[in-house]
């Protein structure tokens, strides 16, 4: 549902969903963020996110979205593998 909201709001610039217990729903959200043309800031901190939740979704999302300028992933449980995917998506 949150992903649908992002898709429907063509002027949404900031989305703060910190400590929202997104769980595996983060993948659906990232799918819509990937195609957003207005989102510049995404705050996902404190959602107890793990590598398996973001693996294969975050890198492509960042690679396809040209408007996102701020991404907060703090206070999650991410390892170097996901960080490498973030770096690859930004390259």
mmCIF file of C-alpha atoms in Angstrom:
data_model
loop_
_atom_site.group_PDB
_atom_site.id
_atom_site.type_symbol
_atom_site.label_atom_id
_atom_site.label_comp_id
_atom_site.label_asym_id
_atom_site.label_seq_id
_atom_site.Cartn_x
_atom_site.Cartn_y
_atom_site.Cartn_z
ATOM 1 C CA UNK A 1 0.000 0.000 0.000
ATOM 2 C CA UNK A 2 2.788 2.446 0.797
ATOM 3 C CA UNK A 3 4.396 1.707 -2.550
ATOM 4 C CA UNK A 4 1.117 2.501 -4.301
ATOM 5 C CA UNK A 5 1.021 5.832 -2.485
ATOM 6 C CA UNK A 6 4.508 6.671 -3.750
ATOM 7 C CA UNK A 7 3.484 5.735 -7.279
ATOM 8 C CA UNK A 8 0.323 7.847 -7.109
ATOM 9 C CA UNK A 9 2.014 10.981 -5.758
ATOM 10 C CA UNK A 10 3.919 12.434 -8.667
ATOM 11 C CA UNK A 11 5.104 15.429 -6.632
ATOM 12 C CA UNK A 12 6.205 13.565 -3.485
ATOM 13 C CA UNK A 13 9.727 14.749 -2.660
ATOM 14 C CA UNK A 14 10.352 13.416 0.856
ATOM 15 C CA UNK A 15 9.287 10.119 2.369
ATOM 16 C CA UNK A 16 10.183 9.452 6.001
ATOM 17 C CA UNK A 17 9.200 5.985 7.174
ATOM 18 C CA UNK A 18 11.712 5.648 9.991
ATOM 19 C CA UNK A 19 10.859 3.084 12.673
ATOM 20 C CA UNK A 20 7.779 1.960 10.748
ATOM 21 C CA UNK A 21 8.377 -1.806 10.866
ATOM 22 C CA UNK A 22 8.378 -2.093 7.082
ATOM 23 C CA UNK A 23 9.787 -5.605 7.068
ATOM 24 C CA UNK A 24 9.706 -7.305 3.696
ATOM 25 C CA UNK A 25 7.287 -4.628 2.464
ATOM 26 C CA UNK A 26 10.360 -2.511 1.835
ATOM 27 C CA UNK A 27 10.916 -4.371 -1.440
ATOM 28 C CA UNK A 28 7.543 -3.225 -2.827
ATOM 29 C CA UNK A 29 8.278 0.305 -1.674
ATOM 30 C CA UNK A 30 11.674 0.303 -3.412
ATOM 31 C CA UNK A 31 10.064 -0.923 -6.625
ATOM 32 C CA UNK A 32 7.953 2.232 -6.712
ATOM 33 C CA UNK A 33 10.801 4.466 -5.571
ATOM 34 C CA UNK A 34 12.751 3.104 -8.524
ATOM 35 C CA UNK A 35 10.317 4.729 -10.959
ATOM 36 C CA UNK A 36 9.638 7.919 -8.995
ATOM 37 C CA UNK A 37 10.610 11.095 -10.807
ATOM 38 C CA UNK A 38 10.153 13.469 -7.868
ATOM 39 C CA UNK A 39 11.387 11.714 -4.698
ATOM 40 C CA UNK A 40 14.598 13.330 -3.451
ATOM 41 C CA UNK A 41 14.792 12.033 0.132
ATOM 42 C CA UNK A 42 14.020 8.588 1.583
ATOM 43 C CA UNK A 43 14.407 7.798 5.276
ATOM 44 C CA UNK A 44 14.352 4.063 6.071
ATOM 45 C CA UNK A 45 16.269 4.179 9.350
ATOM 46 C CA UNK A 46 15.357 2.001 12.280
ATOM 47 C CA UNK A 47 13.195 -0.507 10.412
ATOM 48 C CA UNK A 48 15.141 -3.618 11.453
ATOM 49 C CA UNK A 49 16.023 -4.191 7.811
ATOM 50 C CA UNK A 50 18.342 -7.101 7.007
ATOM 51 C CA UNK A 51 20.324 -8.002 3.911
ATOM 52 C CA UNK A 52 17.715 -10.469 2.650
ATOM 53 C CA UNK A 53 15.063 -7.744 2.660
ATOM 54 C CA UNK A 54 17.126 -5.425 0.464
ATOM 55 C CA UNK A 55 19.250 -7.834 -1.546
ATOM 56 C CA UNK A 56 18.718 -7.341 -5.262
ATOM 57 C CA UNK A 57 16.269 -4.461 -4.718
ATOM 58 C CA UNK A 58 18.197 -1.504 -3.368
ATOM 59 C CA UNK A 59 21.009 -1.381 -5.941
ATOM 60 C CA UNK A 60 18.715 -1.427 -8.987
ATOM 61 C CA UNK A 61 16.421 1.095 -7.309
ATOM 62 C CA UNK A 62 19.271 3.539 -6.822
ATOM 63 C CA UNK A 63 20.591 2.911 -10.307
ATOM 64 C CA UNK A 64 17.261 3.688 -11.950
ATOM 65 C CA UNK A 65 16.168 6.632 -9.800
ATOM 66 C CA UNK A 66 17.937 9.805 -10.869
ATOM 67 C CA UNK A 67 16.221 12.190 -8.432
ATOM 68 C CA UNK A 68 16.981 10.573 -5.047
ATOM 69 C CA UNK A 69 19.670 12.602 -3.259
ATOM 70 C CA UNK A 70 19.330 11.501 0.376
ATOM 71 C CA UNK A 71 18.983 7.954 1.682
ATOM 72 C CA UNK A 72 19.083 7.143 5.376
ATOM 73 C CA UNK A 73 19.633 3.458 6.189
ATOM 74 C CA UNK A 74 20.908 3.975 9.731
ATOM 75 C CA UNK A 75 20.004 1.700 12.633
ATOM 76 C CA UNK A 76 19.306 -1.336 10.448
ATOM 77 C CA UNK A 77 21.167 -4.652 10.223
ATOM 78 C CA UNK A 78 22.968 -4.329 6.912
ATOM 79 C CA UNK A 79 26.323 -5.857 6.016
ATOM 80 C CA UNK A 80 28.979 -4.980 3.481
ATOM 81 C CA UNK A 81 27.111 -6.995 0.831
ATOM 82 C CA UNK A 82 24.174 -4.578 0.795
ATOM 83 C CA UNK A 83 26.511 -1.607 1.035
ATOM 84 C CA UNK A 84 28.305 -2.897 -2.065
ATOM 85 C CA UNK A 85 24.945 -3.044 -3.862
ATOM 86 C CA UNK A 86 24.266 0.553 -2.835
ATOM 87 C CA UNK A 87 27.662 1.606 -4.189
ATOM 88 C CA UNK A 88 27.053 -0.261 -7.445
ATOM 89 C CA UNK A 89 23.653 1.377 -7.823
ATOM 90 C CA UNK A 90 25.151 4.802 -7.344
ATOM 91 C CA UNK A 91 28.019 4.246 -9.788
#
